[in-house]
mmCIF file of C-alpha atoms and ligand atoms in Angstrom:
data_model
loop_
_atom_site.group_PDB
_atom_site.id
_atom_site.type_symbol
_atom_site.label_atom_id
_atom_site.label_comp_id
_atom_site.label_asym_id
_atom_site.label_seq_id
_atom_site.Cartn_x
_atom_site.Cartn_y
_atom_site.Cartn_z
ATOM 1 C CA UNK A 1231 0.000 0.000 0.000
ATOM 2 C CA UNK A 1232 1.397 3.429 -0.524
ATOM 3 C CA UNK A 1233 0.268 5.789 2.167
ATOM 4 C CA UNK A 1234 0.820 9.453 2.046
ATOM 5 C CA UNK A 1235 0.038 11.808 4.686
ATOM 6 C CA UNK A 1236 -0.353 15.576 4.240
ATOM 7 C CA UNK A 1237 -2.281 18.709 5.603
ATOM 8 C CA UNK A 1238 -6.276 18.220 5.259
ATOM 9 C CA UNK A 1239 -7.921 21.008 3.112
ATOM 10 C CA UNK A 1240 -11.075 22.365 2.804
ATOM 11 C CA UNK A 1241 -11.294 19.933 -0.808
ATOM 12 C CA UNK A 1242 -10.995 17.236 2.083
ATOM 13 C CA UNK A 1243 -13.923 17.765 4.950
ATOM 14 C CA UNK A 1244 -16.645 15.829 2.857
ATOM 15 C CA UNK A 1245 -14.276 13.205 2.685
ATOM 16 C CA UNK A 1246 -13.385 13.156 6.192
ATOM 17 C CA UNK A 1247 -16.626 13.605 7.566
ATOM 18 C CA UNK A 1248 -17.192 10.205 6.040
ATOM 19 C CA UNK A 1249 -14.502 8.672 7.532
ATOM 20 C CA UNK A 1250 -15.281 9.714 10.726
ATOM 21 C CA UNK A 1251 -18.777 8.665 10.886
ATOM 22 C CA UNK A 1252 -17.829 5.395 9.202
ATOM 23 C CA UNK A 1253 -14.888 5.062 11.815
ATOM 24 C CA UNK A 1254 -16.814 5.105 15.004
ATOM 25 C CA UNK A 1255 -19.668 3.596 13.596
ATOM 26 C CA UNK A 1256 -19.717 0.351 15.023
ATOM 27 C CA UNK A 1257 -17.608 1.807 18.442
ATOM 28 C CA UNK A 1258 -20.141 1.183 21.532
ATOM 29 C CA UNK A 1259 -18.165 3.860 23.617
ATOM 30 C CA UNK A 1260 -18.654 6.765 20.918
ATOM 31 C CA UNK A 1261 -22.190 8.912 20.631
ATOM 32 C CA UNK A 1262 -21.631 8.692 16.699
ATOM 33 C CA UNK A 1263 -21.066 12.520 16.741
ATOM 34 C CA UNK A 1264 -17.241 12.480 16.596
ATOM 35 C CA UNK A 1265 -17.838 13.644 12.330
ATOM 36 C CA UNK A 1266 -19.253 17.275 14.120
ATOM 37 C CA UNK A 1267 -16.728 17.285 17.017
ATOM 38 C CA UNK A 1268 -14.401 17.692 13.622
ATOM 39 C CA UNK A 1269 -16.353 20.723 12.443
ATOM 40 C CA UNK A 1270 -16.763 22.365 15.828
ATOM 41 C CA UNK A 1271 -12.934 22.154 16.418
ATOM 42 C CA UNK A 1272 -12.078 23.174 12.992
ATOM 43 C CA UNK A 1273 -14.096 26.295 13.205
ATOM 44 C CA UNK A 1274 -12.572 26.795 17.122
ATOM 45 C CA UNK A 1275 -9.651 28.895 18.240
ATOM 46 C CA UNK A 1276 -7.499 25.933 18.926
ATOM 47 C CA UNK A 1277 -7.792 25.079 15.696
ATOM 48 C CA UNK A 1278 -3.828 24.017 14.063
ATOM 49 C CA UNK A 1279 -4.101 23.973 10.622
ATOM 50 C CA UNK A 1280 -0.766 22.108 10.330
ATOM 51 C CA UNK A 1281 -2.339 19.288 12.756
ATOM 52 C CA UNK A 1282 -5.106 18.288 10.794
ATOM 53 C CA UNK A 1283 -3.751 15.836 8.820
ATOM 54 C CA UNK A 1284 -5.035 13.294 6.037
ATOM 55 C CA UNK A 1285 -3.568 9.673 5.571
ATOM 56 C CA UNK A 1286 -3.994 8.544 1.429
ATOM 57 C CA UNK A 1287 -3.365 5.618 0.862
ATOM 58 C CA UNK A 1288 -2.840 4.249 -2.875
ATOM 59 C CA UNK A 1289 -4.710 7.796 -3.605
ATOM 60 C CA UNK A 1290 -7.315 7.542 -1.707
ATOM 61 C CA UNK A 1291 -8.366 9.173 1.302
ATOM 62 C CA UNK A 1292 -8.577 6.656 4.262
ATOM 63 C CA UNK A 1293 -7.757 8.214 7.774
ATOM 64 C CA UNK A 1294 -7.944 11.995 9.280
ATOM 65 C CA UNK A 1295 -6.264 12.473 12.827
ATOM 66 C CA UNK A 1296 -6.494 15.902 14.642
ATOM 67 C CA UNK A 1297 -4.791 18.222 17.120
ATOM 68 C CA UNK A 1298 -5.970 20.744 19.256
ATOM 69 C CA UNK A 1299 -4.422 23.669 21.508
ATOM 70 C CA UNK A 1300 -5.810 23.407 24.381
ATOM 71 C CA UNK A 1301 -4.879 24.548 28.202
ATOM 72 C CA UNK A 1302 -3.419 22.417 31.227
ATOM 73 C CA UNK A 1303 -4.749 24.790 34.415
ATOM 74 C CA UNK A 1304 -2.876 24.945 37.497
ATOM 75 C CA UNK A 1305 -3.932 26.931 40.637
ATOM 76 C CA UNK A 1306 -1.483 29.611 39.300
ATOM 77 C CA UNK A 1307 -0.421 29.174 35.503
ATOM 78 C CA UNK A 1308 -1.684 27.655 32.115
ATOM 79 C CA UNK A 1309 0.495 25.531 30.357
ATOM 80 C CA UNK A 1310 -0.417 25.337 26.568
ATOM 81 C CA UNK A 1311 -0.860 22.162 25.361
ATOM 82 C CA UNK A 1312 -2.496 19.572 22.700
ATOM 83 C CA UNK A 1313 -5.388 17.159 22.950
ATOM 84 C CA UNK A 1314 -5.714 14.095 20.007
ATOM 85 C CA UNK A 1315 -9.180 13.854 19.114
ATOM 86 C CA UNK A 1316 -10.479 12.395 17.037
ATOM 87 C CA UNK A 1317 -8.492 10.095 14.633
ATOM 88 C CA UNK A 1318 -10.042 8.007 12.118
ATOM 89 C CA UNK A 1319 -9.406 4.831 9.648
ATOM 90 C CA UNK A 1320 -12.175 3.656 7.177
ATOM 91 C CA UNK A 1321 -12.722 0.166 8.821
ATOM 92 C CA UNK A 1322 -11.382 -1.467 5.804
ATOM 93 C CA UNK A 1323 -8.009 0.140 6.326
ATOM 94 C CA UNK A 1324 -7.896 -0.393 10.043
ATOM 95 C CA UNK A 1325 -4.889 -2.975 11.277
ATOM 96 C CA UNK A 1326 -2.421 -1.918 8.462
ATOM 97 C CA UNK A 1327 -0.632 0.799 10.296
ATOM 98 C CA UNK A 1328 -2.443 4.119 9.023
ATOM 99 C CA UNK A 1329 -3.423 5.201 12.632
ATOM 100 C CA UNK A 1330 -0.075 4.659 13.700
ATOM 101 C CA UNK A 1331 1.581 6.244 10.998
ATOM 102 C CA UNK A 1332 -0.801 9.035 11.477
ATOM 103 C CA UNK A 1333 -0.097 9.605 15.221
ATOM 104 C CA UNK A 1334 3.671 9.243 14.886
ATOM 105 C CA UNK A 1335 3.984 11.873 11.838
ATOM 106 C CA UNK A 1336 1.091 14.079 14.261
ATOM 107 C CA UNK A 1337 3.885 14.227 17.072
ATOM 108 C CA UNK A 1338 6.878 14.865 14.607
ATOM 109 C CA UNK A 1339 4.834 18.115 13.214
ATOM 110 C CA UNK A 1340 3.690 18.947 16.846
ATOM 111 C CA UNK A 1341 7.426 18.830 18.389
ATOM 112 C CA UNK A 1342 8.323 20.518 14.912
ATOM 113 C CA UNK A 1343 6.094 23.657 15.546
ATOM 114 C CA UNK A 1344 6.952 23.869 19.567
ATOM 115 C CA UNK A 1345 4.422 21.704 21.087
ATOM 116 C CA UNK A 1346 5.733 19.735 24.276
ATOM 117 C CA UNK A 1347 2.702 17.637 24.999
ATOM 118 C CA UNK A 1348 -0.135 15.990 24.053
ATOM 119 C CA UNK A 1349 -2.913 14.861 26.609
ATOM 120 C CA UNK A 1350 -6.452 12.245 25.110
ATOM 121 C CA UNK A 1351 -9.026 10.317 26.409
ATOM 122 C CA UNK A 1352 -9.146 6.781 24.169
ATOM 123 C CA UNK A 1353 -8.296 3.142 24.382
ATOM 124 C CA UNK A 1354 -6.428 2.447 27.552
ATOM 125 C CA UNK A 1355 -4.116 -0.902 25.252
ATOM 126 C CA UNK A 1356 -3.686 1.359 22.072
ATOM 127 C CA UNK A 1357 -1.972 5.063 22.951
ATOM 128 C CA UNK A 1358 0.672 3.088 25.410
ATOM 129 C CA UNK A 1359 3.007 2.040 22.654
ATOM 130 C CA UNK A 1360 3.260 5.557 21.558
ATOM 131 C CA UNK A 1361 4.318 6.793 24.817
ATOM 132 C CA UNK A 1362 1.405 7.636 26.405
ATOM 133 C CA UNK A 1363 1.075 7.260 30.551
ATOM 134 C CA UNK A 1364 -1.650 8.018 32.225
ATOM 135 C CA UNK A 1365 -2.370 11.982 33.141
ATOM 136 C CA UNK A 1366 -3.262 10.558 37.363
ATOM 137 C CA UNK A 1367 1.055 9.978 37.039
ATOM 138 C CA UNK A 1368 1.838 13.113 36.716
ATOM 139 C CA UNK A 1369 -0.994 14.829 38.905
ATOM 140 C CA UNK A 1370 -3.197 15.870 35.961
ATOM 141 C CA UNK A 1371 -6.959 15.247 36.261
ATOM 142 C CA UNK A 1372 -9.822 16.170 33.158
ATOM 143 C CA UNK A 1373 -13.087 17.951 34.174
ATOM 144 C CA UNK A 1374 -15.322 15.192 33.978
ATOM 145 C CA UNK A 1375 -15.709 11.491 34.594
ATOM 146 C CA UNK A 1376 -13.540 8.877 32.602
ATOM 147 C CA UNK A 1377 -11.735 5.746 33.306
ATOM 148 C CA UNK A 1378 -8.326 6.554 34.932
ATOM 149 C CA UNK A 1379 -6.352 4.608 32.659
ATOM 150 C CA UNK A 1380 -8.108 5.732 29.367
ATOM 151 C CA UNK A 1381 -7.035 9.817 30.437
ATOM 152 C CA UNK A 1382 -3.536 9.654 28.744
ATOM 153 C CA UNK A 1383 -0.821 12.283 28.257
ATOM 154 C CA UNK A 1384 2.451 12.183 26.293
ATOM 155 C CA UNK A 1385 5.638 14.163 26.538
ATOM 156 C CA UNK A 1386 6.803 15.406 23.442
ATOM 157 C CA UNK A 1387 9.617 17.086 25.141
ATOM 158 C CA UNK A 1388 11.341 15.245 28.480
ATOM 159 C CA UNK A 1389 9.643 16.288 31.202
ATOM 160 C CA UNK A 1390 7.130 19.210 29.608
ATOM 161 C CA UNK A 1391 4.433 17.310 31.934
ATOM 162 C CA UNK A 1392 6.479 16.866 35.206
ATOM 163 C CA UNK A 1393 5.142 19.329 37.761
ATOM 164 C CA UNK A 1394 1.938 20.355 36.532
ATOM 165 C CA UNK A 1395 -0.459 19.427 38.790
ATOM 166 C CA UNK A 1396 -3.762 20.933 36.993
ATOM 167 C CA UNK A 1397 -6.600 20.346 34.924
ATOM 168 C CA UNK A 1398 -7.042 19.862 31.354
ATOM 169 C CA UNK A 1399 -9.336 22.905 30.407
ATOM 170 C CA UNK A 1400 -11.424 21.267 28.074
ATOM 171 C CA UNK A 1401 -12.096 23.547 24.656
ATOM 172 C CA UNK A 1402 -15.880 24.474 24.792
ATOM 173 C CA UNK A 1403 -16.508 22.849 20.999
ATOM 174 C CA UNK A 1404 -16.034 19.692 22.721
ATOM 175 C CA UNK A 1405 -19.028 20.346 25.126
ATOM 176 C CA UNK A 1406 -22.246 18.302 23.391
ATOM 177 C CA UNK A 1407 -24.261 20.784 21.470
HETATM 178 C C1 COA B 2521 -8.104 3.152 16.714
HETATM 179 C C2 COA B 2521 -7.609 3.399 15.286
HETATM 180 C C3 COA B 2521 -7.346 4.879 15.065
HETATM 181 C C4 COA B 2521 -6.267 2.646 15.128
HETATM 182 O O1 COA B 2521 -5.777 2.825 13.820
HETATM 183 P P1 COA B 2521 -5.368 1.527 12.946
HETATM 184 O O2 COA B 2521 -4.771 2.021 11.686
HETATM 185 O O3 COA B 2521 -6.552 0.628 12.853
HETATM 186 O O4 COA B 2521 -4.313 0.855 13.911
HETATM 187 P P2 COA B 2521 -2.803 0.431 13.580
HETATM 188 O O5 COA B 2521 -2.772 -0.417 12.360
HETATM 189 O O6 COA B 2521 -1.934 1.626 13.617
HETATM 190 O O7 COA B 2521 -2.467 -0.405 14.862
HETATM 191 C C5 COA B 2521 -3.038 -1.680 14.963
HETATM 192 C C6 COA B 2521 -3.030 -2.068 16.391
HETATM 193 O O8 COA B 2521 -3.951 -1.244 17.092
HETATM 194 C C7 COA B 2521 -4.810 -2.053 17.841
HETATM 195 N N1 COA B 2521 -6.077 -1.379 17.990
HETATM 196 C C8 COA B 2521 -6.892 -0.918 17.022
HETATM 197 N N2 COA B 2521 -8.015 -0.432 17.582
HETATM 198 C C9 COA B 2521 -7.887 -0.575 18.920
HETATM 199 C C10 COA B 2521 -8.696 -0.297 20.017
HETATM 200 N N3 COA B 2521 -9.909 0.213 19.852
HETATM 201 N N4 COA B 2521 -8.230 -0.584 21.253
HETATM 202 C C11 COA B 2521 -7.038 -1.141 21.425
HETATM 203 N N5 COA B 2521 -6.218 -1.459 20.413
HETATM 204 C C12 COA B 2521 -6.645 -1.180 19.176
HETATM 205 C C13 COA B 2521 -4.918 -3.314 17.041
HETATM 206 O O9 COA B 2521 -5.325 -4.374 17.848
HETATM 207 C C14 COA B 2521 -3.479 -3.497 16.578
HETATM 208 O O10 COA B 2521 -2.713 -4.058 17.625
HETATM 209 P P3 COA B 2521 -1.372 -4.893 17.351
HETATM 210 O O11 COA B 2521 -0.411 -3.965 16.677
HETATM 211 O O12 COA B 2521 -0.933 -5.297 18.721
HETATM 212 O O13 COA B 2521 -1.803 -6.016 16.466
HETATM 213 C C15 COA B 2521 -8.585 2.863 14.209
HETATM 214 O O14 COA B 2521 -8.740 1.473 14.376
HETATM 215 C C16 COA B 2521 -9.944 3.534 14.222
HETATM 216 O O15 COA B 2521 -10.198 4.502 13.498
HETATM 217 N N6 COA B 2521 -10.871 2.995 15.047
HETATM 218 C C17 COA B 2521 -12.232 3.529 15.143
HETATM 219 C C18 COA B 2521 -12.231 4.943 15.715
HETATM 220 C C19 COA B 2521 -11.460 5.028 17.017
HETATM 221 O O16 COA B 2521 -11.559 4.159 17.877
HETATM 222 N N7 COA B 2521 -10.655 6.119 17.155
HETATM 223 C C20 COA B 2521 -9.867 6.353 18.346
HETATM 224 C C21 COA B 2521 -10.697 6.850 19.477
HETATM 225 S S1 COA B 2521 -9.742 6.911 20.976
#
């Protein structure tokens, strides 16, 4: 398979809104919504274009994976930061390595444009062999209730997450509207 990956355009959102709803179609933990979480962050002021990125494989568009600014809130600072959400692969690409390849070149433009970390709430046995750890580790809670080890956060610098004991302030376009 040849797999490409480059930044989404605006040619691209009918495309990925497809892939998104077909995506978490069949996931029993997702609402089914994730296709307008897309559109809601796009249009927010977190918005990266860089970090909205589309995987093509053998010409073809078959994954979308997304970055977000968003804060990390301590009693006395905010520490800018990234949350993953969502990423994407048609089901009949899933298993070949597109959502990895996705994340991975996500992190290398992230690090490239001065991010230091990345924080997500997902599968608890997938994000782990990217780096993730849990955000409870290094005294970082989220704003709502979710399985402890499913709130993950990854240092794209050593140590960018070491001392912040905060709260991930969540963007409002990911509030259900
Ligand atoms: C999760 C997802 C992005 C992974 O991308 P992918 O291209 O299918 O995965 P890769 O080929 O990079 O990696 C495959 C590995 O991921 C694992 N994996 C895939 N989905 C998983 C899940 N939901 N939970 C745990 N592991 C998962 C596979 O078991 C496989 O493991 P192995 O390498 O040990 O065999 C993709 O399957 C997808 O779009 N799923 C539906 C939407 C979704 O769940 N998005 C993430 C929300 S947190």
């Amino acid at each position: 398979m040849e797999l490409l990956i480059r930044q989404e355009t605006s040619a691209d959102y009918t495309a990925v809104f497809d892939i998104t709803q077909k995506a978490f179609a069949q996931l029993e933990v997702s609402d089914h919504t994730e296709q307008f979480l897309v559109e809601r962050l796009r249009a927010s002021d977190g918005f990266i274009p860089e970090l909205s990125l589309v995987a093509v494989c053998d010409g073809k568009i078959a994954a979308h994976i997304l970055f977000t600014r968003l804060y990390i809130v301590t009693n006395d600072s905010r520490h800018e930061s990234l949350i993953l959400a969502p990423v994407s692969v048609l089901p009949e690409q899933q298993s070949k390595g597109v959502g990895s390849a996705l994340i991975n070149h996500g992190h290398e433009v992230a690090r490239g444009l001065g991010y230091s970390s990345v924080v997500l709430v997902g599968h608890k046995d997938y994000y782990p062999r990217f780096g993730y750890k849990k955000l409870s580790g290094f005294g970082i809670s989220i704003p709502f209730p979710a399985p402890d080890e499913c709130c993950l956060g990854l240092e794209l610098v050593p140590g960018a997450l070491q001392n912040i004991h905060g709260i991930v302030e969540f963007p409002p376009a990911f509030l259900p509207h």
